[in-house]
mmCIF file of C-alpha atoms and ligand atoms in Angstrom:
data_model
loop_
_atom_site.group_PDB
_atom_site.id
_atom_site.type_symbol
_atom_site.label_atom_id
_atom_site.label_comp_id
_atom_site.label_asym_id
_atom_site.label_seq_id
_atom_site.Cartn_x
_atom_site.Cartn_y
_atom_site.Cartn_z
ATOM 1 C CA MET A 1 0.000 0.000 0.000
ATOM 2 C CA CYS A 2 1.426 3.346 -0.975
ATOM 3 C CA ARG A 3 -1.516 5.783 -0.847
ATOM 4 C CA ILE A 4 -4.314 6.691 1.507
ATOM 5 C CA LEU A 5 -7.319 8.600 0.175
ATOM 6 C CA LEU A 6 -9.547 10.301 2.730
ATOM 7 C CA ILE A 7 -13.137 10.954 1.725
ATOM 8 C CA GLY A 8 -16.125 12.238 3.664
ATOM 9 C CA PHE A 9 -18.377 15.181 4.291
ATOM 10 C CA MET A 10 -17.260 18.798 4.759
ATOM 11 C CA GLY A 11 -15.966 19.152 8.296
ATOM 12 C CA SER A 12 -15.128 15.461 8.641
ATOM 13 C CA GLY A 13 -11.464 16.410 9.090
ATOM 14 C CA LYS A 14 -9.970 15.215 5.793
ATOM 15 C CA THR A 15 -7.435 18.024 5.580
ATOM 16 C CA SER A 16 -6.340 18.196 9.205
ATOM 17 C CA VAL A 17 -6.236 14.412 9.636
ATOM 18 C CA GLY A 18 -4.498 13.988 6.272
ATOM 19 C CA ARG A 19 -1.697 16.365 7.193
ATOM 20 C CA ILE A 20 -1.035 14.638 10.508
ATOM 21 C CA LEU A 21 -1.272 11.167 8.990
ATOM 22 C CA ALA A 22 1.157 12.018 6.188
ATOM 23 C CA ASP A 23 3.552 13.389 8.745
ATOM 24 C CA ARG A 24 3.368 10.245 10.857
ATOM 25 C CA LEU A 25 4.001 8.024 7.838
ATOM 26 C CA GLY A 26 6.716 10.259 6.375
ATOM 27 C CA TRP A 27 4.596 10.602 3.200
ATOM 28 C CA ASP A 28 3.476 13.620 1.163
ATOM 29 C CA PHE A 29 0.106 15.238 1.637
ATOM 30 C CA GLN A 30 -2.123 16.528 -1.170
ATOM 31 C CA ASP A 31 -5.390 18.371 -0.759
ATOM 32 C CA PHE A 32 -7.675 18.332 -3.818
ATOM 33 C CA ASP A 33 -9.412 21.630 -2.933
ATOM 34 C CA ALA A 34 -6.104 23.469 -2.591
ATOM 35 C CA VAL A 35 -4.850 22.132 -5.924
ATOM 36 C CA VAL A 36 -8.129 23.041 -7.650
ATOM 37 C CA GLU A 37 -7.906 26.577 -6.262
ATOM 38 C CA SER A 38 -4.372 27.042 -7.509
ATOM 39 C CA ARG A 39 -5.261 25.522 -10.899
ATOM 40 C CA LEU A 40 -8.217 27.843 -11.374
ATOM 41 C CA GLY A 41 -6.447 30.759 -9.738
ATOM 42 C CA THR A 42 -9.331 31.616 -7.430
ATOM 43 C CA SER A 43 -11.310 30.379 -4.438
ATOM 44 C CA ILE A 44 -13.803 27.521 -4.684
ATOM 45 C CA ALA A 45 -16.611 29.844 -3.580
ATOM 46 C CA GLU A 46 -15.757 32.184 -6.476
ATOM 47 C CA VAL A 47 -15.682 29.347 -8.988
ATOM 48 C CA PHE A 48 -19.144 28.159 -7.901
ATOM 49 C CA GLU A 49 -20.484 31.669 -8.041
ATOM 50 C CA ARG A 50 -18.962 32.938 -11.259
ATOM 51 C CA ARG A 51 -18.345 29.847 -13.355
ATOM 52 C CA GLY A 52 -20.746 27.286 -11.932
ATOM 53 C CA GLN A 53 -20.471 23.967 -10.182
ATOM 54 C CA VAL A 54 -19.709 21.962 -13.336
ATOM 55 C CA VAL A 55 -16.485 23.910 -13.936
ATOM 56 C CA PHE A 56 -15.468 23.147 -10.363
ATOM 57 C CA ARG A 57 -16.394 19.443 -10.634
ATOM 58 C CA ASP A 58 -14.451 19.052 -13.894
ATOM 59 C CA ALA A 59 -11.358 20.667 -12.345
ATOM 60 C CA GLU A 60 -11.799 18.462 -9.281
ATOM 61 C CA SER A 61 -11.988 15.305 -11.406
ATOM 62 C CA GLU A 62 -8.925 16.298 -13.402
ATOM 63 C CA THR A 63 -7.028 17.044 -10.204
ATOM 64 C CA GLY A 64 -7.881 13.609 -8.813
ATOM 65 C CA ARG A 65 -6.825 11.932 -12.047
ATOM 66 C CA GLU A 66 -3.407 13.585 -11.910
ATOM 67 C CA LEU A 67 -2.705 13.353 -8.195
ATOM 68 C CA LEU A 68 -3.930 9.858 -7.483
ATOM 69 C CA ARG A 69 -1.014 8.263 -9.327
ATOM 70 C CA ARG A 70 1.464 9.562 -6.773
ATOM 71 C CA GLU A 71 2.951 7.143 -4.312
ATOM 72 C CA ARG A 72 3.675 7.541 -0.613
ATOM 73 C CA THR A 73 0.977 10.182 -0.431
ATOM 74 C CA VAL A 74 -2.062 10.872 1.743
ATOM 75 C CA PHE A 75 -4.866 12.632 -0.172
ATOM 76 C CA ALA A 76 -7.755 14.693 1.134
ATOM 77 C CA SER A 77 -10.478 14.772 -1.511
ATOM 78 C CA GLY A 78 -13.171 17.428 -1.553
ATOM 79 C CA GLY A 79 -16.444 16.324 0.042
ATOM 80 C CA GLY A 80 -18.147 15.940 -3.323
ATOM 81 C CA TRP A 81 -15.369 14.186 -5.222
ATOM 82 C CA PRO A 82 -16.722 10.624 -4.598
ATOM 83 C CA VAL A 83 -20.141 11.528 -6.019
ATOM 84 C CA ARG A 84 -18.993 11.397 -9.648
ATOM 85 C CA GLU A 85 -18.884 7.712 -10.419
ATOM 86 C CA SER A 86 -16.100 7.989 -13.022
ATOM 87 C CA ASN A 87 -13.746 9.545 -10.433
ATOM 88 C CA TRP A 88 -13.451 6.182 -8.715
ATOM 89 C CA SER A 89 -11.686 4.694 -11.728
ATOM 90 C CA ASP A 90 -8.721 6.958 -10.887
ATOM 91 C CA VAL A 91 -8.203 5.165 -7.579
ATOM 92 C CA ALA A 92 -5.227 2.931 -8.322
ATOM 93 C CA GLN A 93 -4.300 -0.355 -6.756
ATOM 94 C CA GLY A 94 -2.331 0.116 -3.584
ATOM 95 C CA THR A 95 -4.703 2.818 -2.323
ATOM 96 C CA LEU A 96 -6.542 2.510 0.971
ATOM 97 C CA THR A 97 -9.739 4.563 0.867
ATOM 98 C CA VAL A 98 -11.022 5.816 4.212
ATOM 99 C CA TRP A 99 -14.405 7.432 4.939
ATOM 100 C CA LEU A 100 -14.200 9.888 7.812
ATOM 101 C CA GLN A 101 -17.691 9.808 9.276
ATOM 102 C CA VAL A 102 -19.209 12.830 10.949
ATOM 103 C CA GLU A 103 -22.762 13.876 11.765
ATOM 104 C CA PRO A 104 -24.123 17.132 10.286
ATOM 105 C CA ARG A 105 -24.236 19.102 13.537
ATOM 106 C CA GLU A 106 -20.647 18.234 14.415
ATOM 107 C CA ALA A 107 -19.537 18.935 10.827
ATOM 108 C CA LEU A 108 -21.008 22.436 11.002
ATOM 109 C CA ARG A 109 -19.442 23.027 14.401
ATOM 110 C CA ARG A 110 -16.027 22.107 12.994
ATOM 111 C CA ILE A 111 -16.474 24.224 9.874
ATOM 112 C CA GLY A 112 -17.495 27.141 12.093
ATOM 113 C CA GLY A 113 -17.585 30.570 10.532
ATOM 114 C CA GLU A 114 -15.950 29.118 7.479
ATOM 115 C CA GLY A 115 -19.285 27.393 6.707
ATOM 116 C CA ALA A 116 -20.286 30.688 5.227
ATOM 117 C CA ARG A 117 -17.829 30.006 2.399
ATOM 118 C CA ARG A 118 -19.109 26.500 1.593
ATOM 119 C CA PRO A 119 -21.222 27.048 -1.522
ATOM 120 C CA LEU A 120 -23.456 24.042 -0.864
ATOM 121 C CA LEU A 121 -24.586 25.224 2.578
ATOM 122 C CA GLN A 122 -26.089 28.535 1.588
ATOM 123 C CA SER A 123 -29.869 28.127 1.714
ATOM 124 C CA GLY A 124 -30.101 29.890 5.070
ATOM 125 C CA ASP A 125 -30.639 26.630 6.963
ATOM 126 C CA PRO A 126 -27.171 25.030 6.984
ATOM 127 C CA ILE A 127 -28.163 22.122 9.226
ATOM 128 C CA ALA A 128 -30.974 21.126 6.848
ATOM 129 C CA ASP A 129 -28.613 21.531 3.867
ATOM 130 C CA ALA A 130 -25.948 19.412 5.556
ATOM 131 C CA ARG A 131 -28.424 16.679 6.557
ATOM 132 C CA ALA A 132 -29.903 16.382 3.077
ATOM 133 C CA LEU A 133 -26.525 16.445 1.345
ATOM 134 C CA LEU A 134 -25.003 13.879 3.673
ATOM 135 C CA GLU A 135 -28.000 11.543 3.284
ATOM 136 C CA SER A 136 -27.724 11.769 -0.494
ATOM 137 C CA ARG A 137 -24.035 10.835 -0.254
ATOM 138 C CA ARG A 138 -23.920 8.135 2.405
ATOM 139 C CA ALA A 139 -23.970 5.325 -0.161
ATOM 140 C CA VAL A 140 -21.046 6.730 -2.149
ATOM 141 C CA TYR A 141 -18.961 7.398 0.953
ATOM 142 C CA ALA A 142 -19.680 3.820 2.033
ATOM 143 C CA ARG A 143 -17.707 2.571 -0.985
ATOM 144 C CA ALA A 144 -14.522 3.313 0.967
ATOM 145 C CA ASP A 145 -12.485 0.328 2.151
ATOM 146 C CA VAL A 146 -12.911 1.398 5.765
ATOM 147 C CA ALA A 147 -15.057 3.835 7.705
ATOM 148 C CA VAL A 148 -13.834 5.689 10.786
ATOM 149 C CA ASP A 149 -16.333 7.349 13.112
ATOM 150 C CA THR A 150 -14.679 10.638 14.047
ATOM 151 C CA GLN A 151 -17.379 11.879 16.454
ATOM 152 C CA GLY A 152 -15.725 13.000 19.668
ATOM 153 C CA MET A 153 -12.195 12.373 18.371
ATOM 154 C CA ASP A 154 -9.604 15.000 17.577
ATOM 155 C CA ALA A 155 -7.578 14.943 14.361
ATOM 156 C CA GLU A 156 -4.513 13.539 16.123
ATOM 157 C CA ALA A 157 -6.501 10.546 17.445
ATOM 158 C CA VAL A 158 -8.160 9.891 14.089
ATOM 159 C CA ALA A 159 -4.802 9.987 12.300
ATOM 160 C CA GLY A 160 -3.316 7.592 14.842
ATOM 161 C CA HIS A 161 -6.239 5.225 14.389
ATOM 162 C CA ILE A 162 -5.869 5.216 10.600
ATOM 163 C CA GLU A 163 -2.128 4.685 10.854
ATOM 164 C CA THR A 164 -2.694 1.593 13.009
ATOM 165 C CA LEU A 165 -5.374 0.354 10.634
ATOM 166 C CA ALA A 166 -3.170 0.877 7.577
ATOM 167 C CA ARG A 167 -0.154 -0.806 9.124
ATOM 168 C CA GLY A 168 -2.350 -3.737 10.139
ATOM 169 C CA ARG A 169 -3.675 -4.209 6.620
ATOM 170 C CA GLY A 170 -0.444 -4.770 4.777
ATOM 171 C CA ASP A 171 2.953 -3.482 3.879
ATOM 172 C CA LEU A 172 3.262 0.252 3.649
ATOM 173 C CA LEU A 173 5.772 1.471 1.097
HETATM 174 C C1 S3P B 1 -17.739 20.299 -1.369
HETATM 175 C C2 S3P B 1 -16.815 20.244 -0.349
HETATM 176 C C3 S3P B 1 -15.716 21.192 -0.214
HETATM 177 C C4 S3P B 1 -15.377 21.822 -1.564
HETATM 178 C C5 S3P B 1 -16.600 22.379 -2.207
HETATM 179 C C6 S3P B 1 -17.687 21.324 -2.433
HETATM 180 C C7 S3P B 1 -18.828 19.292 -1.417
HETATM 181 O O1 S3P B 1 -14.567 20.506 0.274
HETATM 182 O O2 S3P B 1 -14.761 20.885 -2.405
HETATM 183 O O3 S3P B 1 -17.092 23.402 -1.397
HETATM 184 O O4 S3P B 1 -19.447 19.124 -2.481
HETATM 185 O O5 S3P B 1 -19.048 18.611 -0.382
HETATM 186 P P1 S3P B 1 -14.368 20.028 1.816
HETATM 187 O O6 S3P B 1 -15.063 18.726 1.974
HETATM 188 O O7 S3P B 1 -12.888 19.891 1.935
HETATM 189 O O8 S3P B 1 -14.935 21.080 2.672
#
């Protein structure tokens, strides 16, 4: 195994856990959202607003296709990356996929004021938005090899748990 791909809802901790996990393994860390923003030269919120969600999703898919070949890397996908079926074909052998589970209320708490910048939580009732979106995605997140319930755990503990899991499942490059 030479890659770990973290998927899950906004606020599930993909970025913070991914950074810590990569550090513990001595691997690189790549965050899809950050790469998309630098590719498009603007923030995700701006892309949604000015160019539309499809432009963002296409850039996100392309980013996944390029990055997911790298070895000795932990990846944090965006929360919506797993929804596009064809994206999964970019997950190469030797990749452990991990769903970081979080409930909507906790996700919003973790996102905090930043929730205001998440384009998909803008109807004025973020908890209702988050509940509906998460329900519509549960089945795709469940395609991950393993699920980790992050409720009540900090990023350090989640990263440690995944490291143990990964080391127990086979040789890490
Ligand atoms: C999205 C999640 C965000 C970002 C964009 C869309 C989604 O990433 O890619 O706002 O569809 O769930 P995070 O999960 O890193 O917040």
